[in-house]
CSV table of C-alpha atoms and ligand atoms in Angstrom, one decimal:
chain,number,residue,atom,x,y,z
A,1,MET,CA,-16.0,-0.8,128.6
A,2,ARG,CA,-13.6,1.3,130.6
A,3,ALA,CA,-13.0,4.9,129.3
A,4,GLU,CA,-9.3,4.2,128.8
A,5,LYS,CA,-10.2,1.3,126.5
A,6,TYR,CA,-12.8,3.4,124.7
A,7,ILE,CA,-10.2,6.1,124.1
A,8,GLU,CA,-7.7,3.6,122.9
A,9,ASP,CA,-10.2,2.0,120.4
A,10,LYS,CA,-11.4,5.4,119.1
A,11,LYS,CA,-7.8,6.6,118.8
A,12,LYS,CA,-7.1,3.7,116.5
A,13,LEU,CA,-10.1,4.7,114.3
A,14,VAL,CA,-8.9,8.3,114.1
A,15,ASP,CA,-5.4,7.1,113.2
A,16,LYS,CA,-6.7,4.9,110.5
A,17,ALA,CA,-8.7,7.8,109.0
A,18,LEU,CA,-5.7,10.1,109.2
A,19,ASP,CA,-3.6,7.5,107.4
A,20,LEU,CA,-6.3,7.3,104.7
A,21,TYR,CA,-6.7,11.0,104.2
A,22,LEU,CA,-3.0,12.0,104.3
A,23,PRO,CA,-1.2,11.6,100.9
A,24,SER,CA,1.2,8.6,100.9
A,25,LEU,CA,4.9,9.0,101.4
A,26,ASN,CA,5.5,8.2,97.7
A,27,THR,CA,3.2,11.0,96.5
A,28,LYS,CA,5.2,13.9,94.9
A,29,PRO,CA,6.5,16.2,96.2
A,30,LYS,CA,7.6,13.5,98.7
A,31,ILE,CA,9.3,15.9,101.2
A,32,ILE,CA,6.1,17.7,102.2
A,33,HIS,CA,4.1,14.5,102.6
A,34,LYS,CA,6.9,13.1,104.7
A,35,ALA,CA,6.8,16.2,106.9
A,36,MET,CA,3.0,16.1,107.2
A,37,ARG,CA,3.0,12.5,108.2
A,38,TYR,CA,6.0,13.0,110.6
A,39,ALA,CA,4.0,15.7,112.4
A,40,VAL,CA,0.7,13.8,112.5
A,41,PHE,CA,2.1,10.4,113.5
A,42,SER,CA,4.5,11.4,116.2
A,43,GLY,CA,2.6,10.2,119.2
A,44,GLY,CA,-0.4,12.5,119.8
A,45,LYS,CA,-3.1,11.4,122.2
A,46,ARG,CA,-5.9,12.2,119.7
A,47,ILE,CA,-8.1,13.3,122.6
A,48,ARG,CA,-9.8,16.0,120.4
A,49,GLY,CA,-10.7,13.5,117.7
A,50,VAL,CA,-11.9,11.0,120.3
A,51,LEU,CA,-14.1,13.7,121.8
A,52,THR,CA,-15.7,14.3,118.3
A,53,ILE,CA,-16.6,10.6,118.2
A,54,ALA,CA,-17.9,10.6,121.8
A,55,GLY,CA,-20.0,13.7,121.0
A,56,PHE,CA,-21.4,12.0,117.9
A,57,GLU,CA,-22.3,8.8,119.9
A,58,ALA,CA,-23.9,10.9,122.7
A,59,CYS,CA,-26.3,12.0,119.8
A,60,ASN,CA,-27.0,8.4,118.9
A,61,GLY,CA,-24.5,8.4,116.1
A,62,ILE,CA,-23.1,5.1,114.9
A,63,GLY,CA,-20.7,4.1,112.1
A,64,SER,CA,-17.9,5.8,110.3
A,65,LYS,CA,-19.5,9.0,109.0
A,66,ILE,CA,-18.0,10.9,111.9
A,67,LEU,CA,-14.4,10.0,111.0
A,68,PRO,CA,-13.8,12.9,108.5
A,69,ALA,CA,-14.7,15.4,111.2
A,70,ALA,CA,-12.6,13.6,113.9
A,71,ALA,CA,-9.6,13.4,111.5
A,72,ALA,CA,-10.0,17.0,110.4
A,73,ILE,CA,-9.8,18.1,114.1
A,74,GLU,CA,-6.6,16.3,114.5
A,75,LEU,CA,-5.1,17.6,111.3
A,76,ILE,CA,-5.9,21.1,112.5
A,77,HIS,CA,-4.4,20.4,115.9
A,78,SER,CA,-1.2,19.1,114.3
A,79,TYR,CA,-0.9,22.2,112.1
A,80,THR,CA,-1.1,24.5,115.2
A,81,LEU,CA,1.6,22.5,116.9
A,82,ILE,CA,4.0,22.7,113.9
A,83,HIS,CA,3.5,26.4,113.5
A,84,ASP,CA,3.7,27.0,117.3
A,85,ASP,CA,7.1,25.3,117.4
A,86,LEU,CA,8.6,27.4,114.7
A,87,PRO,CA,11.5,29.8,115.6
A,88,CYS,CA,9.3,32.8,114.9
A,89,MET,CA,6.7,31.6,117.5
A,90,ASP,CA,7.6,29.4,120.5
A,91,ASP,CA,10.9,28.2,119.0
A,92,ASP,CA,10.7,24.6,120.4
A,93,ASP,CA,13.2,22.0,119.2
A,94,PHE,CA,11.1,19.1,120.5
A,95,ARG,CA,7.5,18.1,120.2
A,96,ARG,CA,6.1,14.9,121.7
A,97,GLY,CA,9.7,14.0,122.7
A,98,LYS,CA,10.9,14.0,119.1
A,99,PRO,CA,12.6,16.8,117.0
A,100,SER,CA,10.0,19.3,116.0
A,101,CYS,CA,8.9,19.4,112.4
A,102,HIS,CA,11.2,22.3,111.5
A,103,LYS,CA,14.2,20.7,113.2
A,104,LYS,CA,13.7,17.6,111.1
A,105,PHE,CA,12.7,19.2,107.7
A,106,GLY,CA,13.7,22.9,107.9
A,107,GLU,CA,11.6,25.9,108.5
A,108,ALA,CA,10.2,26.3,105.0
A,109,ILE,CA,9.0,22.8,104.7
A,110,ALA,CA,7.6,22.8,108.3
A,111,LEU,CA,5.7,26.0,107.6
A,112,LEU,CA,4.2,24.5,104.4
A,113,ALA,CA,3.5,21.2,106.1
A,114,GLY,CA,1.4,23.2,108.6
A,115,ASP,CA,-0.4,25.0,105.8
A,116,ALA,CA,-1.0,21.8,104.0
A,117,LEU,CA,-2.5,20.1,107.0
A,118,LEU,CA,-4.9,23.0,107.5
A,119,THR,CA,-5.8,22.9,103.9
A,120,LEU,CA,-6.3,19.1,103.9
A,121,ALA,CA,-8.5,19.5,107.0
A,122,PHE,CA,-10.9,21.6,105.1
A,123,GLU,CA,-10.9,19.2,102.2
A,124,VAL,CA,-11.7,16.3,104.6
A,125,ILE,CA,-14.3,18.2,106.6
A,126,SER,CA,-16.1,19.1,103.3
A,127,LYS,CA,-16.9,15.4,102.9
A,128,SER,CA,-19.7,16.1,105.3
A,129,LYS,CA,-21.4,18.2,102.5
A,130,ASP,CA,-22.6,20.5,105.3
A,131,ILE,CA,-21.6,24.1,104.8
A,132,ASP,CA,-22.5,24.9,108.4
A,133,ILE,CA,-19.8,22.5,109.5
A,134,VAL,CA,-17.2,24.1,107.3
A,135,LYS,CA,-18.2,27.6,108.5
A,136,GLU,CA,-18.2,26.6,112.1
A,137,THR,CA,-14.7,25.1,111.7
A,138,ALA,CA,-13.3,28.2,110.0
A,139,GLY,CA,-14.9,30.4,112.7
A,140,SER,CA,-13.4,28.5,115.6
A,141,ILE,CA,-9.8,28.4,114.3
A,142,GLY,CA,-9.5,31.8,112.6
A,143,THR,CA,-8.8,35.2,114.1
A,144,TYR,CA,-11.9,35.0,116.4
A,145,GLY,CA,-10.5,31.7,117.7
A,146,THR,CA,-7.2,29.8,117.7
A,147,ILE,CA,-5.2,32.3,115.6
A,148,GLY,CA,-6.6,35.2,117.6
A,149,GLY,CA,-5.4,33.6,120.8
A,150,GLN,CA,-2.0,33.0,119.4
A,151,VAL,CA,-1.7,36.6,118.3
A,152,ALA,CA,-2.7,37.8,121.8
A,153,ASP,CA,-0.1,35.5,123.3
A,154,ILE,CA,2.6,36.7,120.9
A,155,MET,CA,1.8,40.3,121.6
A,156,LEU,CA,1.9,39.7,125.3
A,157,HIS,CA,5.4,38.1,125.1
A,158,ALA,CA,6.6,40.9,122.9
A,159,ALA,CA,5.4,43.4,125.5
A,160,LYS,CA,7.6,41.7,128.1
A,161,ARG,CA,5.2,42.4,131.0
A,162,PRO,CA,3.2,40.1,133.3
A,163,VAL,CA,0.0,38.8,131.9
A,164,LEU,CA,-3.2,40.4,133.2
A,165,LYS,CA,-6.1,38.2,134.5
A,166,ARG,CA,-8.4,39.1,131.7
A,167,GLU,CA,-5.7,38.4,129.1
A,168,ILE,CA,-5.0,34.9,130.3
A,169,GLY,CA,-8.8,34.0,130.1
A,170,TYR,CA,-9.0,35.3,126.5
A,171,ILE,CA,-5.8,33.5,125.4
A,172,SER,CA,-6.8,30.2,127.0
A,173,LYS,CA,-10.3,30.3,125.6
A,174,CYS,CA,-9.1,31.1,122.0
A,175,LYS,CA,-5.9,29.1,121.9
A,176,THR,CA,-7.0,25.9,123.6
A,177,ALA,CA,-10.7,25.8,124.6
A,178,MET,CA,-12.3,26.7,121.2
A,179,LEU,CA,-10.7,23.7,119.4
A,180,PHE,CA,-12.1,21.4,122.1
A,181,GLU,CA,-15.5,23.1,121.8
A,182,LEU,CA,-15.4,22.7,118.0
A,183,ALA,CA,-14.3,19.0,118.4
A,184,VAL,CA,-17.3,18.1,120.6
A,185,LYS,CA,-19.8,20.2,118.8
A,186,LEU,CA,-19.0,18.7,115.4
A,187,GLY,CA,-20.1,15.3,116.8
A,188,GLY,CA,-23.6,16.8,117.2
A,189,MET,CA,-23.5,18.7,113.9
A,190,VAL,CA,-22.7,15.6,111.9
A,191,GLN,CA,-25.7,14.0,113.6
A,192,ASP,CA,-27.8,17.1,112.8
A,193,VAL,CA,-29.2,17.3,116.3
A,194,ASP,CA,-31.3,20.2,117.7
A,195,LYS,CA,-29.9,23.5,119.0
A,196,ALA,CA,-30.3,22.5,122.6
A,197,ARG,CA,-28.0,19.5,122.2
A,198,ILE,CA,-25.5,21.5,120.1
A,199,ASN,CA,-25.4,24.2,122.8
A,200,ALA,CA,-24.8,21.5,125.5
A,201,LEU,CA,-22.0,20.0,123.6
A,202,SER,CA,-20.4,23.4,122.9
A,203,LYS,CA,-20.5,24.5,126.5
A,204,PHE,CA,-19.2,21.1,127.7
A,205,GLY,CA,-16.3,21.3,125.1
A,206,ARG,CA,-15.4,24.8,126.0
A,207,ASP,CA,-15.3,24.1,129.8
A,208,ILE,CA,-13.2,20.9,129.5
A,209,GLY,CA,-10.9,22.8,127.1
A,210,MET,CA,-10.4,25.5,129.8
A,211,ALA,CA,-9.8,22.8,132.4
A,212,PHE,CA,-7.3,21.1,130.0
A,213,GLN,CA,-5.3,24.4,129.8
A,214,LEU,CA,-5.4,24.8,133.6
A,215,VAL,CA,-4.1,21.2,134.0
A,216,ASP,CA,-1.4,22.0,131.4
A,217,ASP,CA,-0.4,25.1,133.4
A,218,LEU,CA,-0.3,23.0,136.6
A,219,ILE,CA,2.1,20.6,134.9
A,220,ASP,CA,4.3,23.4,133.5
A,221,GLY,CA,3.9,25.8,136.5
A,222,ASP,CA,2.9,28.4,133.9
A,223,GLY,CA,-0.1,30.6,132.8
A,224,TYR,CA,-2.9,30.5,135.4
A,225,VAL,CA,-0.6,29.0,138.1
A,226,LYS,CA,1.8,32.0,137.8
A,227,ILE,CA,-1.0,34.5,138.2
A,228,TYR,CA,-3.5,32.9,140.5
A,229,GLY,CA,-1.4,30.2,142.2
A,230,LYS,CA,-1.6,26.4,142.3
A,231,GLY,CA,-4.6,26.1,144.6
A,232,TYR,CA,-6.8,28.3,142.4
A,233,ALA,CA,-5.8,26.4,139.3
A,234,VAL,CA,-6.6,23.0,140.9
A,235,ASN,CA,-10.0,24.2,142.2
A,236,LYS,CA,-10.9,26.0,138.9
A,237,ALA,CA,-10.1,22.8,136.9
A,238,ILE,CA,-12.3,20.8,139.2
A,239,SER,CA,-15.2,23.2,139.1
A,240,LEU,CA,-15.0,23.7,135.3
A,241,THR,CA,-15.1,19.9,134.8
A,242,LYS,CA,-18.1,19.7,137.1
A,243,THR,CA,-20.0,22.4,135.3
A,244,ALA,CA,-19.0,20.9,131.9
A,245,LYS,CA,-20.5,17.6,132.9
A,246,SER,CA,-23.7,19.2,134.2
A,247,TYR,CA,-24.5,20.5,130.6
A,248,LEU,CA,-24.8,16.9,129.4
A,249,SER,CA,-27.9,15.9,131.5
A,250,ILE,CA,-29.9,16.5,128.3
A,251,PHE,CA,-28.3,13.3,126.8
A,252,GLY,CA,-29.0,11.0,129.8
A,253,GLY,CA,-26.7,7.9,129.9
A,254,LYS,CA,-25.7,8.5,126.2
A,255,ALA,CA,-23.1,11.0,127.4
A,256,ASP,CA,-21.4,8.7,129.9
A,257,ARG,CA,-18.3,8.4,127.7
A,258,LEU,CA,-17.9,12.2,127.5
A,259,ILE,CA,-18.3,12.4,131.2
A,260,GLU,CA,-15.6,9.8,131.8
A,261,ILE,CA,-13.2,11.5,129.3
A,262,ALA,CA,-13.7,14.8,131.1
A,263,ASP,CA,-12.8,13.2,134.4
A,264,LEU,CA,-9.7,11.6,132.9
A,265,MET,CA,-8.7,14.9,131.3
A,266,ALA,CA,-9.0,16.7,134.6
A,267,GLY,CA,-6.7,14.2,136.2
A,268,ARG,CA,-4.6,14.2,133.0
A,269,ARG,CA,-4.7,10.5,132.6
A,270,VAL,CA,-5.3,10.8,128.9
B,1,LIG,C1,-2.5,29.2,115.2
B,1,LIG,C2,-0.1,28.6,115.0
B,1,LIG,C3,-1.3,28.7,115.8
B,1,LIG,C4,-1.3,28.2,117.1
B,1,LIG,C5,-2.4,28.2,117.9
B,1,LIG,C6,-2.9,25.7,119.7
B,1,LIG,C7,-1.8,26.7,119.7
B,1,LIG,C8,-2.1,28.1,119.3
B,1,LIG,C9,-0.5,26.4,120.0
B,1,LIG,C10,-0.1,25.0,120.4
B,1,LIG,C11,0.7,25.0,121.7
B,1,LIG,C12,0.0,25.1,123.0
B,1,LIG,C13,0.8,25.3,124.2
B,1,LIG,C14,-1.3,24.8,123.1
B,1,LIG,C15,-2.1,24.7,124.3
B,1,LIG,C16,-2.8,23.5,124.3
B,1,LIG,C17,-2.0,22.3,124.4
B,1,LIG,C18,-1.4,22.0,125.7
B,1,LIG,C19,-1.8,21.5,123.4
B,1,LIG,C20,-1.2,20.2,123.4
B,1,LIG,O1,-2.2,19.3,123.3
B,1,LIG,P1,-2.1,17.7,123.6
B,1,LIG,O2,-1.5,17.5,124.9
B,1,LIG,O3,-1.1,17.3,122.4
B,1,LIG,O4,-3.5,17.1,123.4
B,1,LIG,P2,-0.9,15.8,121.8
B,1,LIG,O5,0.6,15.8,121.6
B,1,LIG,O6,-1.4,14.7,122.7
B,1,LIG,O7,-1.6,15.9,120.5
């Protein structure tokens, strides 16, 4: 099976799980559930959720028990996008080519939809009945992770000065790479594999997350590209992807899907 087909198939599973876990449009108060579903089902690639499944399968996982973790990762991702688009943050009118959540539903409902997606993510992830999974998730997306990165980014913009090299590394790691790291790692945690395998998945996830940010900066001509130039960003994305893949030798052929997804991400063909 080609990697693109694999991603397409797993994306469908993630979408189905999201549809199952999200309250229906008829559930009261309808407006918030409409906003949550609008934000989640607006055309995301689901690459993080697919990576959770691929990480699980690299650890010999089969079946649907990974779907709560994969769905929770995408619920968290959607929450960050809603909040990031708000006027008090990036102030973006569009997301995935459609009006952003606050443009469609107003700021208050968009803010609460983000909060509700984050809350739902923890309800869903708790289905694993593994407190370490819940703890790991909280740690990766709190002030030591995603929120920390967002704060640093906001402070930097407020300071109205060029970003320093050490700052861009911290922001990219926290804002982007830590969610990728969590996504892949949860695949191993749901399978309850040994520490060596969890570490390998973590390092792989973090490096492909950093590469993802570099590719994003190359597309936008922003971030790393502004500081280090295009050539550096291209080479760094390539070398991070290579290093990421090297961590997976412990899994043998079982990690082929993760390797193929990393290559597609580096070429931004997913
Ligand atoms: C804690 C509010 C808050 C924000 C955290 C993640 C984040 C910081 C902000 C989101 C915006 C941003 C520029 C993130 C960098 C990573 C990135 C390019 C996200 C978009 O990911 P894709 O391309 O999105 O996978 P889709 O639409 O496919 O789901």
